[in-house]
XYZ file of C-alpha atoms in Angstrom:
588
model
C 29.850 37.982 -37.673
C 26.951 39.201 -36.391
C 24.638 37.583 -39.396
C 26.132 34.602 -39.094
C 25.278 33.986 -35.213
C 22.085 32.213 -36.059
C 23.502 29.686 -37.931
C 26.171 29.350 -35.188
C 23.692 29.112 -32.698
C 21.436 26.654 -34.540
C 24.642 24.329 -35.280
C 24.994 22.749 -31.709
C 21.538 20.725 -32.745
C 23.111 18.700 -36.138
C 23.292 15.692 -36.610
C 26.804 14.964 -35.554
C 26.261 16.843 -32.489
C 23.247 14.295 -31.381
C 25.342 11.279 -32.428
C 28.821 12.183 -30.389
C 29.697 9.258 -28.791
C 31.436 11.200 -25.853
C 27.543 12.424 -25.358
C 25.529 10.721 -22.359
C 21.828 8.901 -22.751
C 20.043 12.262 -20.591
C 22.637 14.726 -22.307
C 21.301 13.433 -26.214
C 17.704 13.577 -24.649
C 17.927 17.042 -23.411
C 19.730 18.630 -26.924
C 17.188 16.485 -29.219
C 14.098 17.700 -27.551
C 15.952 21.260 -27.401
C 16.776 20.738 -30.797
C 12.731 19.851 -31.746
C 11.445 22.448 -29.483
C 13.747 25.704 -31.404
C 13.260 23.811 -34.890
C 10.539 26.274 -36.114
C 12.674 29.460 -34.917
C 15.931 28.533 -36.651
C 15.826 30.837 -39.839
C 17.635 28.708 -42.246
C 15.172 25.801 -42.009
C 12.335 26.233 -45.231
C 9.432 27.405 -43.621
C 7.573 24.011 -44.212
C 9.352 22.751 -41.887
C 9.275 25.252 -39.432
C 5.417 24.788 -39.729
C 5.795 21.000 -39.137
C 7.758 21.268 -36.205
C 5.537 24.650 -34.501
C 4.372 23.012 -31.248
C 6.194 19.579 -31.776
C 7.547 17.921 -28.681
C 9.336 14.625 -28.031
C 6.808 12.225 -26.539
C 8.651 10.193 -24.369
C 11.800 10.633 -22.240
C 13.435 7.141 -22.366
C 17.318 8.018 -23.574
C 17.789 4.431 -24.754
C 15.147 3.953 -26.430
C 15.672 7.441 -28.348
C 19.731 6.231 -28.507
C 18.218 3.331 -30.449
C 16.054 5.309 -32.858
C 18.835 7.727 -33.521
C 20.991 4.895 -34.450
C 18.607 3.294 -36.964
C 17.822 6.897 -38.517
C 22.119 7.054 -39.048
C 22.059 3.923 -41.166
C 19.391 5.577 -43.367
C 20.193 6.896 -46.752
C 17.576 9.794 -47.747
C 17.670 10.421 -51.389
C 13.752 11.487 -51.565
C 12.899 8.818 -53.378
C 9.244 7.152 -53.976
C 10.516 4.699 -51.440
C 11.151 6.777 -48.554
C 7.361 8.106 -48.678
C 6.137 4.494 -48.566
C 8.166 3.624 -45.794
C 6.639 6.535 -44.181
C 3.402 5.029 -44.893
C 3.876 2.009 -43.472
C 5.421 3.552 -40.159
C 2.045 5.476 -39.973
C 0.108 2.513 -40.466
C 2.230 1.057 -37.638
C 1.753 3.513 -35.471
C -1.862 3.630 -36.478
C -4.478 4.103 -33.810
C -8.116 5.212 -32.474
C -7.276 9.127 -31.405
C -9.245 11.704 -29.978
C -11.234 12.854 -32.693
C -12.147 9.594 -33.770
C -9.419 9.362 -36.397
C -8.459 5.621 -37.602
C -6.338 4.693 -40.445
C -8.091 3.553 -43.017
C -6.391 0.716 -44.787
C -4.345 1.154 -48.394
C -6.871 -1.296 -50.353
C -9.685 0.549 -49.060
C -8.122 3.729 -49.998
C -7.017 2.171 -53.444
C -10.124 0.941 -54.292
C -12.027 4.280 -53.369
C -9.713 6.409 -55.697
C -10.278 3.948 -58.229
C -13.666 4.420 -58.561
C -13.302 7.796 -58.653
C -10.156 8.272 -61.220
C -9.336 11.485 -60.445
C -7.913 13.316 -63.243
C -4.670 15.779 -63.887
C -6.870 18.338 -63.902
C -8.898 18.061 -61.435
C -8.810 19.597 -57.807
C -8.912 16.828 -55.073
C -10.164 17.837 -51.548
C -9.941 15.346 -47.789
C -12.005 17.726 -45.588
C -10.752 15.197 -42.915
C -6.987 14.263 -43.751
C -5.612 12.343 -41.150
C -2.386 11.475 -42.464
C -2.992 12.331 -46.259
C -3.722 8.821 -47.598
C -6.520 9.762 -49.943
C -4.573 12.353 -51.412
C -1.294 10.499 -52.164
C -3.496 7.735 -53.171
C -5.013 10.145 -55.678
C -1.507 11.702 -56.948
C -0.205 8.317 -57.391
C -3.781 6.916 -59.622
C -2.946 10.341 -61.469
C 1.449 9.705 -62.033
C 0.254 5.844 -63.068
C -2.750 6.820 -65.334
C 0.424 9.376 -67.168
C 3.052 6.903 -67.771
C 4.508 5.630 -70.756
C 8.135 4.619 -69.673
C 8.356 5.941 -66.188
C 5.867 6.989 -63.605
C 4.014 10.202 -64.609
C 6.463 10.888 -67.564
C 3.406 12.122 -69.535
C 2.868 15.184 -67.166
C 4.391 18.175 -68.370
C 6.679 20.149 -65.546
C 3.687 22.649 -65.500
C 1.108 20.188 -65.439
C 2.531 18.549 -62.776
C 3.024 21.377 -59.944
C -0.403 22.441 -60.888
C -1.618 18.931 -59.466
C 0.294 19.161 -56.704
C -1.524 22.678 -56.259
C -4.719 21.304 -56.517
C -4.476 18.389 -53.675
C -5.732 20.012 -50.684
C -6.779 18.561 -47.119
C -7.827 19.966 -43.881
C -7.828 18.503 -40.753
C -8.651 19.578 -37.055
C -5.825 17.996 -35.537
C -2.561 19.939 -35.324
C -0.492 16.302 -35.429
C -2.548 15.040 -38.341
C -1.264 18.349 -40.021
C 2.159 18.211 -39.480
C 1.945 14.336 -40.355
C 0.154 15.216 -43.577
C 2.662 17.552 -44.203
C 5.594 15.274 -43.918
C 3.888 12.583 -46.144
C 3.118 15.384 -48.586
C 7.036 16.418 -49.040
C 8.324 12.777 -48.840
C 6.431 12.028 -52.167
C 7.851 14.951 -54.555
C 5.083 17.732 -52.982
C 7.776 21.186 -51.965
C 4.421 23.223 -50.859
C 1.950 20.641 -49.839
C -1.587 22.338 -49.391
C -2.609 21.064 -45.733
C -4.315 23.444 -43.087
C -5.691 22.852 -39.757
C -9.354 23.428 -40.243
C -12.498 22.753 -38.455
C -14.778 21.736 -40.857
C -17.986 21.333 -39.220
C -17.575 24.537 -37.043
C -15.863 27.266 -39.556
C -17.628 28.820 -42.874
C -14.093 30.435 -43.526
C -14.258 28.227 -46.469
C -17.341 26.945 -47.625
C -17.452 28.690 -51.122
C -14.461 26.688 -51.667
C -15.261 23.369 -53.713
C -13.813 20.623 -55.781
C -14.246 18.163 -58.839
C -13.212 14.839 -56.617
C -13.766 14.717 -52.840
C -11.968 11.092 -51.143
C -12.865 11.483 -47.352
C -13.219 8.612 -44.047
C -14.472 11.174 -41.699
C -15.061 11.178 -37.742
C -17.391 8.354 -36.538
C -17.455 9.959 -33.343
C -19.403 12.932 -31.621
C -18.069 14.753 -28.682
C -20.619 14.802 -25.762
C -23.558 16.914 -26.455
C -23.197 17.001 -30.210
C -21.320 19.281 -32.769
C -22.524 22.668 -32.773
C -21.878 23.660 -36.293
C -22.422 26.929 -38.398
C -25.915 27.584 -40.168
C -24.954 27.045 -43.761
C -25.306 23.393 -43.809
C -28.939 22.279 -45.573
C -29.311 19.316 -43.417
C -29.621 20.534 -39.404
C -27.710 17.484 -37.463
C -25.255 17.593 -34.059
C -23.841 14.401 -35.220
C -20.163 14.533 -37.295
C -20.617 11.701 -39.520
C -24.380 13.243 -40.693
C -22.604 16.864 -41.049
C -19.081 15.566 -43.206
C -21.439 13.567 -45.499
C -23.822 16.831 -45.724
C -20.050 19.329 -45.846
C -19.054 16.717 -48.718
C -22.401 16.478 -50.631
C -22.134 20.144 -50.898
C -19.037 20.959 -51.651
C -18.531 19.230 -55.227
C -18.456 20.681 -58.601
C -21.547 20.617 -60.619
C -19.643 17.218 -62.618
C -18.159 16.630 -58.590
C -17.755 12.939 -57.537
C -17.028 11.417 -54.185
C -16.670 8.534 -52.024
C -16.844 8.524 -48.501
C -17.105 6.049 -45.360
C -19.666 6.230 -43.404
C -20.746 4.059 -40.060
C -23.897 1.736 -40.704
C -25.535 4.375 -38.798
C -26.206 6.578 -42.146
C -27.662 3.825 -43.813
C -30.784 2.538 -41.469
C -30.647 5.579 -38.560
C -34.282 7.122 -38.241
C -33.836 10.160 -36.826
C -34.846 13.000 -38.818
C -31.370 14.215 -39.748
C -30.090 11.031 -40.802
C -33.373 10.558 -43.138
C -33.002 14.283 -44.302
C -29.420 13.632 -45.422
C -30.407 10.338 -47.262
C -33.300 11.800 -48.671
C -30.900 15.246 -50.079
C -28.348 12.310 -51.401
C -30.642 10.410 -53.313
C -32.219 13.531 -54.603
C -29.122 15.167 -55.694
C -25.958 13.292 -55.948
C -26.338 9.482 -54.862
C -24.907 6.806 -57.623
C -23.829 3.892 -55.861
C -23.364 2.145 -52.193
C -21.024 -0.469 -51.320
C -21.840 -2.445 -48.239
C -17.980 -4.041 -46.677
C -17.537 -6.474 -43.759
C -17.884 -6.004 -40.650
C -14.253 -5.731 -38.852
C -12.683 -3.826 -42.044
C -11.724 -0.954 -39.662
C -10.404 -3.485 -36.691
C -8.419 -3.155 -34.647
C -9.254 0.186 -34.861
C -13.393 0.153 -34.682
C -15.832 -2.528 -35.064
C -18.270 0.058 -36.362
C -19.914 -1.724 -39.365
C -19.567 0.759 -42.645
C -20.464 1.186 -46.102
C -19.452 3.499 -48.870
C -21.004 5.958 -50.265
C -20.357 6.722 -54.474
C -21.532 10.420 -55.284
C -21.615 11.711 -58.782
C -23.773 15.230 -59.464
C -23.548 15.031 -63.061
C -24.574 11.617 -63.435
C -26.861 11.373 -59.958
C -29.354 14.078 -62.028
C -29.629 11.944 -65.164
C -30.118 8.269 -63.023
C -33.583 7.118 -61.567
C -31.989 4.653 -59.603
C -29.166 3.827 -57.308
C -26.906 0.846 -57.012
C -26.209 -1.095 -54.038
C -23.593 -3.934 -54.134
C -22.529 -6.204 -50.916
C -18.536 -6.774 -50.715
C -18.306 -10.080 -48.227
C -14.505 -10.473 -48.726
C -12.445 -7.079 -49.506
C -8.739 -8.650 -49.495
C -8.082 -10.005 -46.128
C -8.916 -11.654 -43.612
C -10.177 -8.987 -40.931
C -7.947 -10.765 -38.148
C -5.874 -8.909 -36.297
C -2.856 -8.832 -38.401
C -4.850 -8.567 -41.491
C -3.196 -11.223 -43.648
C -4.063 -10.506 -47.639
C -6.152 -13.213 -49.306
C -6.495 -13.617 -53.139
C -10.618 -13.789 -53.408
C -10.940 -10.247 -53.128
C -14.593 -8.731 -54.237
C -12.980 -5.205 -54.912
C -12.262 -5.859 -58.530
C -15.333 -7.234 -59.371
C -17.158 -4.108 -57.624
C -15.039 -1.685 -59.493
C -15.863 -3.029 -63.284
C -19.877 -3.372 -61.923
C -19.556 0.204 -60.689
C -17.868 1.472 -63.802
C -20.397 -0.731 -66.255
C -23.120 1.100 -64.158
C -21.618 4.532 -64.777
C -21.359 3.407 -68.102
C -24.684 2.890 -68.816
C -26.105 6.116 -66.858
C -23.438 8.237 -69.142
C -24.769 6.640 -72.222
C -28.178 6.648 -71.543
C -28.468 2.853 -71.550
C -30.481 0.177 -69.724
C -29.218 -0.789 -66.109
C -31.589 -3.099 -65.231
C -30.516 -5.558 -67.675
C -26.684 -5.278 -66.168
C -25.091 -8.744 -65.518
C -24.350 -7.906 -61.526
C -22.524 -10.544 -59.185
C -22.395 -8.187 -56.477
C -25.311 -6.192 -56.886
C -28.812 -4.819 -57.383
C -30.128 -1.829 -59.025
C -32.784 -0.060 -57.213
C -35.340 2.593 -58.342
C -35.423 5.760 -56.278
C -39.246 5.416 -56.446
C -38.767 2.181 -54.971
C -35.770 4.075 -51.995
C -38.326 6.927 -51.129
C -41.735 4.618 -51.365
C -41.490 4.436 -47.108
C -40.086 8.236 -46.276
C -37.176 6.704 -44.593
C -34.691 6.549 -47.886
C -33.144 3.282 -46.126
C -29.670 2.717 -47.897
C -29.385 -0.664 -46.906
C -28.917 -2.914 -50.349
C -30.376 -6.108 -48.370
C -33.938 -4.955 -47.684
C -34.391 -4.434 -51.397
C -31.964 -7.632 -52.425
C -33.971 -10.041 -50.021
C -37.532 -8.740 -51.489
C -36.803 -11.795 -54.138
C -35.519 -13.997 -51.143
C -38.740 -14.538 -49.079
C -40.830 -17.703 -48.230
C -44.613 -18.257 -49.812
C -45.813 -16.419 -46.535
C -43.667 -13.106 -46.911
C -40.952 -14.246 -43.948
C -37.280 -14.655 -44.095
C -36.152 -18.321 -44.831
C -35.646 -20.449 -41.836
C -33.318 -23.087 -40.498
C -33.410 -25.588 -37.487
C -30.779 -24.545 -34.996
C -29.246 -28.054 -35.532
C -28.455 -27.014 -38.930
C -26.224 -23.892 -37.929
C -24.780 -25.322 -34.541
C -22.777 -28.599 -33.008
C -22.152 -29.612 -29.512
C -18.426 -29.154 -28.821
C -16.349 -31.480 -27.556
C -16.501 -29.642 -23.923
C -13.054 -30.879 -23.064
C -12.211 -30.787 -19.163
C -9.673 -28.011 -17.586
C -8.253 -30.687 -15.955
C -4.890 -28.291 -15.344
C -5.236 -26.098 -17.924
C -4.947 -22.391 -15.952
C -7.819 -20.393 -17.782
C -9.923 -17.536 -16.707
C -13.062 -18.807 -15.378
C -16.247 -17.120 -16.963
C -18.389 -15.358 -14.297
C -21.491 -16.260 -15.723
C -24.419 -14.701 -13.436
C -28.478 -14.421 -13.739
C -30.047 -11.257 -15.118
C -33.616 -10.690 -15.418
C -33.979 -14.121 -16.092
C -31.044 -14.081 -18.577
C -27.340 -15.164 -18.875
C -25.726 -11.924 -17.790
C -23.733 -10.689 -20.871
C -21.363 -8.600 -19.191
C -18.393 -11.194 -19.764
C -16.823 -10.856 -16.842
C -14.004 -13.293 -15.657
C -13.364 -14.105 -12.081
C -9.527 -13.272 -11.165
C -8.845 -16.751 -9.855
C -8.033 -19.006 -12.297
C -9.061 -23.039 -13.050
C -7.918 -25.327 -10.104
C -8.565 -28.590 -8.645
C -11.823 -27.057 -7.484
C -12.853 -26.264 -11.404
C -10.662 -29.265 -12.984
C -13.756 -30.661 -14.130
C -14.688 -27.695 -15.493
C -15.010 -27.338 -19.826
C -12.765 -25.317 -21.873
C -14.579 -22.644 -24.116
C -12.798 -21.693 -27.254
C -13.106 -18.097 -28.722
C -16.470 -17.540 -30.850
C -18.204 -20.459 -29.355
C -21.836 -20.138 -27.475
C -22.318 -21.366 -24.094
C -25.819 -22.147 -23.721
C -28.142 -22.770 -20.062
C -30.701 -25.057 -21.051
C -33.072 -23.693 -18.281
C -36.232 -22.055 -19.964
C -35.520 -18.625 -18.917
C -31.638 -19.009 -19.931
C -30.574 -17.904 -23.331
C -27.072 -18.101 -25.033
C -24.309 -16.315 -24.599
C -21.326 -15.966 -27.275
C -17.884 -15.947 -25.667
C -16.076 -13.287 -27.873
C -13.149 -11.636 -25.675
C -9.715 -10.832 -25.795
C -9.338 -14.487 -24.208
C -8.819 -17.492 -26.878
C -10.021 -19.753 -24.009
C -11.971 -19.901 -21.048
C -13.467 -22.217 -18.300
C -16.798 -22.873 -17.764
C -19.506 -24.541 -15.276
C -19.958 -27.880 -16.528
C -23.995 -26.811 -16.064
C -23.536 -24.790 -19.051
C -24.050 -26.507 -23.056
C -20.737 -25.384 -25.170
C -21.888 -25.456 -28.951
C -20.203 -23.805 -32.141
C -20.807 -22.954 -35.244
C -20.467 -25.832 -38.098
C -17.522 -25.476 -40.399
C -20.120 -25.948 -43.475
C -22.045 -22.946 -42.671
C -19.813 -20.342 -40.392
C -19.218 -18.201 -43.224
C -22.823 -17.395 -43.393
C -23.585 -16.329 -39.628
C -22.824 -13.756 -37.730
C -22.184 -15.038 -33.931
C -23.869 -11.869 -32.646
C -26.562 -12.160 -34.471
C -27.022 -15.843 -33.700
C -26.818 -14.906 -29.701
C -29.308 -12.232 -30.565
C -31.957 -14.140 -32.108
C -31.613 -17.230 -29.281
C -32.226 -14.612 -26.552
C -34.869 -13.102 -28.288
C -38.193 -13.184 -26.389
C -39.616 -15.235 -29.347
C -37.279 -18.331 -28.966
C -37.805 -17.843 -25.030
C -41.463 -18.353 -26.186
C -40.667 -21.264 -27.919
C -38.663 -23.071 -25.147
C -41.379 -22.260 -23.059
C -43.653 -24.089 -25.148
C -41.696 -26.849 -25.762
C -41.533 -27.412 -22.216
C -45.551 -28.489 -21.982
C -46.766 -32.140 -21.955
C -44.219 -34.703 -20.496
C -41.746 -32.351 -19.989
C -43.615 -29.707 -18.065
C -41.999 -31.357 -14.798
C -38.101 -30.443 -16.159
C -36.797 -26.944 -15.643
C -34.373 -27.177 -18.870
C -35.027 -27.756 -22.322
C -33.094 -31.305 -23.862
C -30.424 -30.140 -26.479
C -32.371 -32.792 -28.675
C -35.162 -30.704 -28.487
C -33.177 -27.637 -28.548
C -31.487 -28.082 -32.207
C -34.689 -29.210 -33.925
C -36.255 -25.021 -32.963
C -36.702 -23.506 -36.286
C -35.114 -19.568 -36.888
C -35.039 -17.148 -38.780
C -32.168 -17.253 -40.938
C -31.465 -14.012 -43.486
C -28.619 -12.726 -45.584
C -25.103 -12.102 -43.779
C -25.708 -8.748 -44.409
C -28.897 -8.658 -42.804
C -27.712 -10.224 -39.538
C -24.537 -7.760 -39.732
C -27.266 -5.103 -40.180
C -29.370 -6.314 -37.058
C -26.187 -6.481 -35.181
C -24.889 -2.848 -36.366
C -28.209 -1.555 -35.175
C -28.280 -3.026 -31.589
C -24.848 -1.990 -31.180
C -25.818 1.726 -32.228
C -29.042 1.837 -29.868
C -26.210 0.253 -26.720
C -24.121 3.332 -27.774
C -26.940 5.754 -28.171
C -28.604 4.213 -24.649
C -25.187 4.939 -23.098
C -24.592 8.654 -24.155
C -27.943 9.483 -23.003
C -26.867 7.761 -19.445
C -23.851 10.090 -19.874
C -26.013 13.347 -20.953
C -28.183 12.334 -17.939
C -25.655 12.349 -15.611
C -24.145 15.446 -16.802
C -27.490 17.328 -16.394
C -28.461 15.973 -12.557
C -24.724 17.200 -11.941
C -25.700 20.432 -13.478
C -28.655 20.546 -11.193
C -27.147 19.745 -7.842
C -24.344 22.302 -8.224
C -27.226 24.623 -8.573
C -28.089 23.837 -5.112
């Protein structure tokens, strides 16, 4: 009797227990979380899943709404099919968001497309030194079942064959909840002993003489205040994560090792002397390929502007160059909801990739490759400056330049249209709080509380992604992009957008960046001389006719990705400041 008492004791948490109906909403609450909380101590569970459920806790403590869950879960049959670890998937993508460590999901075509390049083999070992949830790696054991098929997925893989793969798929991750999550996507697609760990990467050696033939990793974007302070072993000395995974990764392949990695537009143009260390020990040693995507791939999620980086060792050593290709559409539509498109560049960057792997395996000619996407660039050419810049467009646009060595330009007039400026009347919209700033439209995008009235009737409506523009010389532009679709603004104010026949080749930011620029201030000043001097704003006649500068989309995405990463650098060093004169006065 006695042996049996655990299994006695454990009983009063199954399943039929929970779904009694003579149990209460606060009575099912308090046995489920009980029932969570003793998971890992009840014997007769495998020990997988007492790992998985070590620490776990239920995260809210709303009985109906976990009455409702429980329900759903009842209807579901679990016959641990492929199906049940996709619809995992997509609850994880659901639930999806920015966490503490800078984790994001990064989305399937992404992942798909990454493994593709890649093709891992059956006999290879696969490493994610930052798992998340384990999307790389299933991504990676599903290329590897489809690649074995004749009749049905993977029926080519011997028994043997196939729980060595499955031993071979590894992934560490700092997060506790990104390891249990792992874990759980793991089982739900055939793995019984899925190889996860918690692991810092950056901070423990325990296992840095451990490495693998095919490394798939989207690492931390984000630093913790004051840096990471990682172990000596790494060759490039950095504080920053994304500089350190990239180095970890580099490092850690096979002498035939390949990889492909996100990184933030920051590794591609940064010049401190880390981030030009680690480009320089990538070009030098394991660089193949870099594929610039879209800005808002990673949205809702980040903004953060990001390329990918293609690293073979084997091939890397036998290349003098490296090629860069530019991705403008990658499936969707970057919106919100992220609707799927049919003009996808991926496939096209996958057979260029492979026809320039192709022709470094072979010993063949890659300057004479038919590219769409693409440029191949000599490493003489990438180290000629000292700063290894990885951006594809400074080398594309060096056959893109006017008889005078500057970047094409374009009148304003060309790239903009008034709006139509249609009154509030009464419309209730936020009112833009548009104030003066060193002689500048203020671009803090503030909105007064109170909204349009018969005091602002006459007011104009501002749509999302237009540019309100003060026509006084020391006024600039300022783009309206907030989680508002519409505002209202002072009739004062010029409302102009973007034509329809160009928008797809101009970034808004960039736009708003080069209007405000103390150049086309210089400009408005001058066109104010003569029989204008007397007016205090520029005509919009005069205004369109201004010549810019008017580069690749990648280039203003580029520009844009930098002054975004010099406002984020500006404000941690406000925050490091502060931190330090706090330091000091305690000392008082």
């Amino acid at each position: 009797m006695q042996d049996d008492f655990p299994t006695l004791h454990y009983a009063r948490y199954g399943w039929a227990k929970l779904m009694a109906p003579s149990l209460g909403g606060f009575e099912v609450l308090g046995l489920y979380s009980e029932a969570i909380q003793k998971m890992n101590e009840n014997p007769g569970v495998p020990e997988l899943f007492r790992d998985i459920f070590k620490n776990a806790y239920l995260p809210y403590r709303d009985p109906e709404t976990l009455k409702s869950f429980l329900k759903e879960i009842n209807y579901f049959s679990y016959d641990h099919s492929e199906r049940l670890g996709d619809a995992f998937e997509y609850l994880l993508s659901v639930l999806g968001s920015q966490g503490d460590a800078g984790q994001f999901r990064t989305p399937r075509h992404i992942i798909d497309f990454m493994v593709d390049v890649l093709d891992p083999k059956k006999n290879e070992t696969i490493l994610d030194p930052a798992c998340g949830t384990a999307g790389f790696l299933i991504s990676a054991w599903k290329h590897i079942l489809k690649t074995n098929t004749d009749k049905t997925t993977g029926d080519k893989l011997t028994p043997d064959e196939r729980s060595r793969l499955a031993g071979n798929i590894k992934g560490y991750d700092i997060s506790p909840d990104m390891v249990r999550l792992s874990l759980v996507n793991l089982y739900l697609h055939g793995f019984s002993d899925p190889h996860i760990v918690e692991y810092d990467t950056l901070t423990s050696d325990e296992k840095w003489n451990e490495v693998a033939d095919v490394i798939l990793a989207n690492p931390p974007f984000m630093s913790p205040k004051g840096g990471i302070k990682p172990h000596k072993r790494f060759t490039v000395q950095a504080s920053r994560s994304e500089v350190l995974f990239v180095d970890y990764i580099a490092e850690h392949l096979t002498a035939t090792g390949r990889a492909a990695i996100v990184v933030p537009e920051g590794i591609v143009f940064q010049s401190g002397s880390a981030y030009k260390a680690l480009r320089k020990m990538l070009v030098d040693t394991s660089l193949v390929a870099v594929v610039s995507l879209p800005a808002g791939v990673f949205n809702p999620y980040s903004g953060v502007k990001t390329s990918i980086l293609i690293l073979n060792k084997f091939l890397a050593k036998k290349s003098d160059s490296v090629l860069f290709l530019r991705v403008e559409n990658e499936g969707t539509d970057l919106a919100a909801r992220r609707r799927s498109n049919e003009d996808s560049d991926l496939p096209v960057a996958i057979a260029e990739i492979n026809s320039y792997l192709t022709s470094l395996r072979t010993n063949s000619r890659t300057d004479t490759l038919s590219l769409s996407l693409g440029v191949v660039i000599l490493k003489e050419t990438i180290s000629s400056t000292g700063d290894y810049f990885l951006g594809g467009e400074r080398y594309r646009e060096q056959g893109n330049k006017g008889s005078h060595g500057e970047f094409n330009r374009i009148c304003i007039g060309e790239i903009l249209e008034p709006s139509g400026g249609n009154k509030v009347g009464s419309e209730k919209l936020p009112v833009m709080s548009i104030t003066m700033k060193d002689g500048l439209i203020d671009q803090s995008l503030k909105f007064k509380k109170r909204i349009a009235s018969e005091d602002t009737s006459n007011y104009k409506i501002v749509y999302k992604d237009e540019l309100v523009v003060g026509f006084p010389i020391d006024e600039a532009v300022l783009g309206f992009q907030s989680k508002y679709d519409a505002a209202a603004v002072s009739p004062a104010y010029g409302i102009w957008r973007i034509k329809d026949s160009i928008r797809d080749k101009v970034d808004v930011q960039f736009l708003e960046l080069v209007l405000r620029s103390k150049s086309a201030i210089k400009i408005y000043k001058s066109k104010m001389q003569g029989a204008v001097s007397r007016r205090r704003s520029i005509p919009a006649t005069v205004f369109k006719d201004i010549e810019i500068p008017f580069p690749s989309l990648e280039k203003q995405k580029s520009i844009v990705a930098k002054k975004l990463e010099i406002n984020r650098l500006k404000a941690e060093i406000i925050k490091n400041e502060d931190v330090i004169d706090f330091e000091v006065r305690s000392m008082w």
